[in-house]
mmCIF file of C-alpha atoms in Angstrom:
data_model
loop_
_atom_site.group_PDB
_atom_site.id
_atom_site.type_symbol
_atom_site.label_atom_id
_atom_site.label_comp_id
_atom_site.label_asym_id
_atom_site.label_seq_id
_atom_site.Cartn_x
_atom_site.Cartn_y
_atom_site.Cartn_z
ATOM 1 C CA GLY A 251 17.617 -2.825 13.556
ATOM 2 C CA ASN A 252 15.538 0.432 12.962
ATOM 3 C CA SER A 253 13.975 2.215 15.137
ATOM 4 C CA VAL A 254 11.681 5.345 16.305
ATOM 5 C CA THR A 255 11.491 7.378 19.574
ATOM 6 C CA GLN A 256 8.082 9.926 20.013
ATOM 7 C CA MET A 257 6.627 10.778 23.053
ATOM 8 C CA GLU A 258 4.098 8.600 24.352
ATOM 9 C CA GLY A 259 1.915 12.494 25.632
ATOM 10 C CA PRO A 260 -0.559 12.838 26.178
ATOM 11 C CA VAL A 261 -0.175 16.326 24.732
ATOM 12 C CA THR A 262 -3.182 18.144 25.359
ATOM 13 C CA LEU A 263 -3.098 21.702 23.753
ATOM 14 C CA SER A 264 -5.503 24.742 22.933
ATOM 15 C CA GLU A 265 -7.137 25.390 19.466
ATOM 16 C CA GLU A 266 -5.777 27.223 17.386
ATOM 17 C CA ALA A 267 -2.074 26.345 19.266
ATOM 18 C CA PHE A 268 1.546 25.402 17.345
ATOM 19 C CA LEU A 269 1.997 21.292 17.582
ATOM 20 C CA THR A 270 5.762 20.049 17.484
ATOM 21 C CA ILE A 271 5.431 15.904 17.984
ATOM 22 C CA ASN A 272 8.938 14.810 18.587
ATOM 23 C CA CYS A 273 10.626 11.618 16.458
ATOM 24 C CA THR A 274 14.028 10.637 16.026
ATOM 25 C CA TYR A 275 14.659 7.552 14.565
ATOM 26 C CA THR A 276 18.073 5.279 14.530
ATOM 27 C CA ALA A 277 18.208 3.505 10.723
ATOM 28 C CA THR A 278 20.819 1.681 8.467
ATOM 29 C CA GLY A 279 21.438 4.363 5.182
ATOM 30 C CA TYR A 280 18.262 6.826 4.380
ATOM 31 C CA PRO A 281 15.417 5.159 4.968
ATOM 32 C CA SER A 282 11.760 7.122 3.956
ATOM 33 C CA LEU A 283 10.282 8.112 6.879
ATOM 34 C CA PHE A 284 6.300 7.843 7.772
ATOM 35 C CA TRP A 285 3.667 9.828 9.795
ATOM 36 C CA TYR A 286 0.524 7.944 10.761
ATOM 37 C CA VAL A 287 -2.602 9.265 12.065
ATOM 38 C CA GLN A 288 -5.115 6.902 14.036
ATOM 39 C CA TYR A 289 -8.360 9.578 14.800
ATOM 40 C CA PRO A 290 -10.751 7.592 16.879
ATOM 41 C CA GLY A 291 -12.138 4.448 16.806
ATOM 42 C CA GLU A 292 -10.245 4.377 12.943
ATOM 43 C CA GLY A 293 -7.380 2.633 11.651
ATOM 44 C CA LEU A 294 -4.142 4.060 11.136
ATOM 45 C CA GLN A 295 -4.019 6.248 8.043
ATOM 46 C CA LEU A 296 -0.548 7.980 6.379
ATOM 47 C CA LEU A 297 -0.569 11.409 7.021
ATOM 48 C CA LEU A 298 2.651 12.448 4.965
ATOM 49 C CA LYS A 299 6.032 11.055 4.128
ATOM 50 C CA ALA A 300 9.452 11.782 3.180
ATOM 51 C CA THR A 301 11.380 9.789 0.371
ATOM 52 C CA LYS A 302 15.019 10.963 1.056
ATOM 53 C CA ALA A 303 17.379 13.870 3.327
ATOM 54 C CA ASP A 304 15.947 17.066 3.697
ATOM 55 C CA ASP A 305 13.029 16.921 2.128
ATOM 56 C CA LYS A 306 9.449 18.048 3.404
ATOM 57 C CA GLY A 307 6.440 15.930 3.834
ATOM 58 C CA SER A 308 3.238 18.149 3.675
ATOM 59 C CA ASN A 309 -0.301 17.155 3.981
ATOM 60 C CA LYS A 310 -3.676 18.628 5.958
ATOM 61 C CA GLY A 311 -1.090 21.276 7.246
ATOM 62 C CA PHE A 312 1.032 18.665 8.647
ATOM 63 C CA GLU A 313 4.670 18.525 7.779
ATOM 64 C CA ALA A 314 7.758 17.435 8.720
ATOM 65 C CA THR A 315 11.227 17.745 7.580
ATOM 66 C CA TYR A 316 13.975 14.627 7.148
ATOM 67 C CA ARG A 317 17.472 15.121 8.856
ATOM 68 C CA LYS A 318 19.617 12.983 8.780
ATOM 69 C CA GLU A 319 22.153 15.300 10.742
ATOM 70 C CA THR A 320 19.699 15.367 13.837
ATOM 71 C CA THR A 321 18.166 11.656 13.052
ATOM 72 C CA SER A 322 14.318 13.924 13.094
ATOM 73 C CA PHE A 323 11.180 13.662 11.452
ATOM 74 C CA HIS A 324 9.679 16.058 13.838
ATOM 75 C CA LEU A 325 5.887 16.646 13.354
ATOM 76 C CA GLU A 326 4.360 20.350 13.123
ATOM 77 C CA LYS A 327 1.400 22.261 12.697
ATOM 78 C CA GLY A 328 1.318 25.786 12.732
ATOM 79 C CA SER A 329 -3.143 26.056 14.064
ATOM 80 C CA VAL A 330 -4.429 22.996 15.526
ATOM 81 C CA GLN A 331 -8.052 21.748 15.630
ATOM 82 C CA VAL A 332 -10.501 20.059 17.683
ATOM 83 C CA SER A 333 -10.444 17.463 14.845
ATOM 84 C CA ASP A 334 -6.972 16.701 14.630
ATOM 85 C CA SER A 335 -7.580 15.100 18.149
ATOM 86 C CA ALA A 336 -5.820 11.562 17.831
ATOM 87 C CA VAL A 337 -2.910 9.522 17.969
ATOM 88 C CA TYR A 338 -0.020 10.009 15.778
ATOM 89 C CA PHE A 339 2.902 7.181 14.495
ATOM 90 C CA CYS A 340 6.150 8.185 13.291
ATOM 91 C CA ALA A 341 6.570 5.273 11.548
ATOM 92 C CA LEU A 342 10.045 3.715 8.854
ATOM 93 C CA PRO A 343 10.458 0.826 7.194
ATOM 94 C CA TYR A 344 12.592 -2.251 8.597
ATOM 95 C CA SER A 345 15.993 -2.183 7.647
ATOM 96 C CA GLY A 346 16.143 -5.409 4.780
ATOM 97 C CA GLY A 347 12.399 -5.607 5.210
ATOM 98 C CA TYR A 348 10.217 -5.782 2.058
ATOM 99 C CA GLN A 349 7.785 -3.726 3.010
ATOM 100 C CA LYS A 350 7.790 -3.899 6.849
ATOM 101 C CA VAL A 351 7.178 -0.668 8.847
ATOM 102 C CA THR A 352 8.589 0.217 12.523
ATOM 103 C CA PHE A 353 5.998 2.227 13.966
ATOM 104 C CA GLY A 354 6.819 4.127 17.468
ATOM 105 C CA ILE A 355 4.601 3.897 20.299
ATOM 106 C CA GLY A 356 2.002 6.713 19.190
ATOM 107 C CA THR A 357 1.448 10.276 20.679
ATOM 108 C CA LYS A 358 -1.769 11.385 21.462
ATOM 109 C CA LEU A 359 -2.969 14.684 20.685
ATOM 110 C CA GLN A 360 -6.212 16.536 22.376
ATOM 111 C CA VAL A 361 -7.217 19.897 21.218
ATOM 112 C CA ILE A 362 -9.358 21.941 23.461
ATOM 113 C CA PRO A 363 -11.837 23.684 21.905
ATOM 114 C CA ASP B 876 -12.317 4.131 -2.166
ATOM 115 C CA VAL B 877 -9.574 1.675 -1.107
ATOM 116 C CA LYS B 878 -10.530 -0.919 1.817
ATOM 117 C CA VAL B 879 -9.443 -3.173 4.409
ATOM 118 C CA THR B 880 -12.442 -5.140 6.365
ATOM 119 C CA GLN B 881 -11.658 -6.918 9.853
ATOM 120 C CA SER B 882 -14.517 -9.477 10.387
ATOM 121 C CA SER B 883 -15.129 -8.071 13.903
ATOM 122 C CA ARG B 884 -15.068 -4.762 16.024
ATOM 123 C CA TYR B 885 -15.712 -6.485 19.191
ATOM 124 C CA LEU B 886 -14.673 -9.904 20.368
ATOM 125 C CA VAL B 887 -14.910 -11.269 23.648
ATOM 126 C CA LYS B 888 -13.823 -14.858 24.236
ATOM 127 C CA ARG B 889 -12.755 -17.007 26.981
ATOM 128 C CA THR B 890 -9.737 -18.615 27.897
ATOM 129 C CA GLY B 891 -8.460 -21.482 25.642
ATOM 130 C CA GLU B 892 -10.783 -21.004 22.770
ATOM 131 C CA LYS B 893 -9.314 -20.857 19.124
ATOM 132 C CA VAL B 894 -10.090 -17.423 17.691
ATOM 133 C CA PHE B 895 -10.397 -16.778 14.912
ATOM 134 C CA LEU B 896 -9.439 -13.174 13.138
ATOM 135 C CA GLU B 897 -10.491 -12.276 9.490
ATOM 136 C CA CYS B 898 -9.295 -9.707 7.435
ATOM 137 C CA VAL B 899 -10.003 -8.573 3.779
ATOM 138 C CA GLN B 900 -9.004 -6.212 1.384
ATOM 139 C CA ASP B 901 -9.810 -5.303 -2.299
ATOM 140 C CA MET B 902 -7.127 -3.363 -3.493
ATOM 141 C CA ASP B 903 -5.359 -7.064 -5.029
ATOM 142 C CA HIS B 904 -2.290 -6.061 -2.276
ATOM 143 C CA GLU B 905 0.849 -8.502 -2.294
ATOM 144 C CA ASN B 906 1.348 -7.717 1.629
ATOM 145 C CA MET B 907 -0.919 -7.752 4.558
ATOM 146 C CA PHE B 908 0.012 -7.516 8.170
ATOM 147 C CA TRP B 909 -1.297 -8.587 11.547
ATOM 148 C CA TYR B 910 -0.392 -5.730 14.416
ATOM 149 C CA ARG B 911 -1.235 -5.308 18.052
ATOM 150 C CA GLN B 912 -1.624 -2.114 19.615
ATOM 151 C CA ASP B 913 -1.306 -1.962 23.286
ATOM 152 C CA PRO B 914 -1.071 1.241 25.240
ATOM 153 C CA GLY B 915 3.042 2.527 26.141
ATOM 154 C CA LEU B 916 3.996 0.253 23.145
ATOM 155 C CA GLY B 917 2.401 0.853 19.913
ATOM 156 C CA LEU B 918 1.742 -1.730 17.167
ATOM 157 C CA ARG B 919 3.791 -4.851 17.424
ATOM 158 C CA LEU B 920 4.248 -7.022 13.749
ATOM 159 C CA ILE B 921 2.322 -10.027 15.064
ATOM 160 C CA TYR B 922 3.312 -11.490 11.525
ATOM 161 C CA PHE B 923 3.613 -11.048 7.897
ATOM 162 C CA SER B 924 2.200 -12.287 4.243
ATOM 163 C CA TYR B 925 3.799 -10.854 0.897
ATOM 164 C CA ASP B 926 2.299 -13.617 -0.972
ATOM 165 C CA VAL B 927 -0.364 -16.035 -1.246
ATOM 166 C CA LYS B 928 -0.035 -19.295 1.396
ATOM 167 C CA MET B 929 3.590 -17.013 1.697
ATOM 168 C CA LYS B 930 4.400 -15.997 5.814
ATOM 169 C CA GLU B 931 6.702 -14.584 7.557
ATOM 170 C CA LYS B 932 7.004 -14.013 11.256
ATOM 171 C CA GLY B 933 7.143 -11.022 12.813
ATOM 172 C CA ASP B 934 8.424 -9.544 16.551
ATOM 173 C CA ILE B 935 5.731 -11.415 18.474
ATOM 174 C CA PRO B 936 4.307 -14.418 17.072
ATOM 175 C CA GLU B 937 4.385 -16.155 19.711
ATOM 176 C CA GLY B 938 0.510 -18.180 20.797
ATOM 177 C CA TYR B 939 -0.610 -16.067 17.704
ATOM 178 C CA SER B 940 -0.651 -18.391 13.220
ATOM 179 C CA VAL B 941 -1.722 -16.777 10.704
ATOM 180 C CA SER B 942 -3.403 -18.478 6.975
ATOM 181 C CA ARG B 943 -3.421 -16.670 3.681
ATOM 182 C CA GLU B 944 -5.175 -18.593 0.974
ATOM 183 C CA LYS B 945 -6.338 -15.836 -1.256
ATOM 184 C CA LYS B 946 -5.009 -13.168 -2.332
ATOM 185 C CA GLU B 947 -7.786 -10.834 -0.589
ATOM 186 C CA ARG B 948 -7.972 -12.861 2.686
ATOM 187 C CA PHE B 949 -5.340 -12.769 5.289
ATOM 188 C CA SER B 950 -6.331 -14.761 9.104
ATOM 189 C CA LEU B 951 -4.883 -14.133 12.547
ATOM 190 C CA ILE B 952 -5.865 -17.441 14.481
ATOM 191 C CA LEU B 953 -4.962 -17.546 18.476
ATOM 192 C CA GLU B 954 -4.855 -21.606 19.204
ATOM 193 C CA SER B 955 -5.732 -21.548 22.791
ATOM 194 C CA ALA B 956 -6.208 -17.884 23.530
ATOM 195 C CA SER B 957 -4.828 -16.363 27.010
ATOM 196 C CA THR B 958 -5.607 -13.399 28.693
ATOM 197 C CA ASN B 959 -2.465 -11.603 28.079
ATOM 198 C CA GLN B 960 -3.888 -12.012 24.063
ATOM 199 C CA THR B 961 -5.990 -9.061 24.977
ATOM 200 C CA SER B 962 -5.518 -6.314 22.764
ATOM 201 C CA MET B 963 -7.127 -4.120 19.807
ATOM 202 C CA TYR B 964 -5.752 -6.029 16.797
ATOM 203 C CA LEU B 965 -4.997 -4.759 13.479
ATOM 204 C CA CYS B 966 -4.780 -5.714 9.889
ATOM 205 C CA ALA B 967 -2.964 -4.344 7.317
ATOM 206 C CA SER B 968 -2.096 -4.879 3.290
ATOM 207 C CA SER B 969 0.356 -2.179 0.581
ATOM 208 C CA GLY B 970 1.392 -3.228 -2.823
ATOM 209 C CA LEU B 971 4.467 -3.652 -4.651
ATOM 210 C CA PRO B 972 7.229 -2.020 -4.919
ATOM 211 C CA GLY B 973 8.819 -0.878 -2.171
ATOM 212 C CA TYR B 974 8.370 1.140 0.510
ATOM 213 C CA ASN B 975 4.615 1.960 0.088
ATOM 214 C CA GLU B 976 1.474 3.245 2.189
ATOM 215 C CA GLN B 977 -0.086 0.525 4.685
ATOM 216 C CA PHE B 978 -4.045 0.601 4.861
ATOM 217 C CA PHE B 979 -5.331 -0.189 7.617
ATOM 218 C CA GLY B 980 -8.293 -2.086 8.957
ATOM 219 C CA PRO B 981 -10.841 -0.178 12.205
ATOM 220 C CA GLY B 982 -9.313 -2.515 14.054
ATOM 221 C CA THR B 983 -10.988 -5.659 16.055
ATOM 222 C CA ARG B 984 -10.733 -5.403 20.196
ATOM 223 C CA LEU B 985 -10.651 -8.940 21.400
ATOM 224 C CA THR B 986 -11.062 -9.278 25.030
ATOM 225 C CA VAL B 987 -10.047 -13.001 26.792
ATOM 226 C CA LEU B 988 -12.298 -13.592 29.695
#
């Protein structure tokens, strides 16, 4: 079935540093890909998505490009802020699974001033 | 503002107790989900409901059951709580059609002693 692989972290960066969180996937066909974010004490919320190959999703300064050649969907941000400290989850739908989504293990990001 | 609410943020129960976790959404969504979140394992789907009284097992249904008598409410039941069910439980909902964004509640931190 469909699956994603991402590093668990934690990733610790100084404010204004460049961020990359890697995500690779295994999938049947070319499903939509998602990044969700979980701020401390909260549930997950959708950060961005891409629905087809070569699409770029973007939101709040974060970007990710759907690359089918490398089966990757890496999350990037040019200049992180302390408020970006959170856990980031890469996700994609189950193969043939209606609305179900499979999530990666989550990468914890800590940004220090 | 869309909302998924969970009945408790923190819960402490004893081994063998019957535990009810309640989730309510106000978005008229067809689909509702229960996940557990554990360090190093990410989110794992326990149960999924795609309509009132309809349910489908997720990846880790053992030791859990669910109830969906009304569209807006989805309950997770631990028939006889065990210490290995100590975890963060997240409820989510999504609408039709396609692989739509899931909206999450803030989570319930359950400790079984």
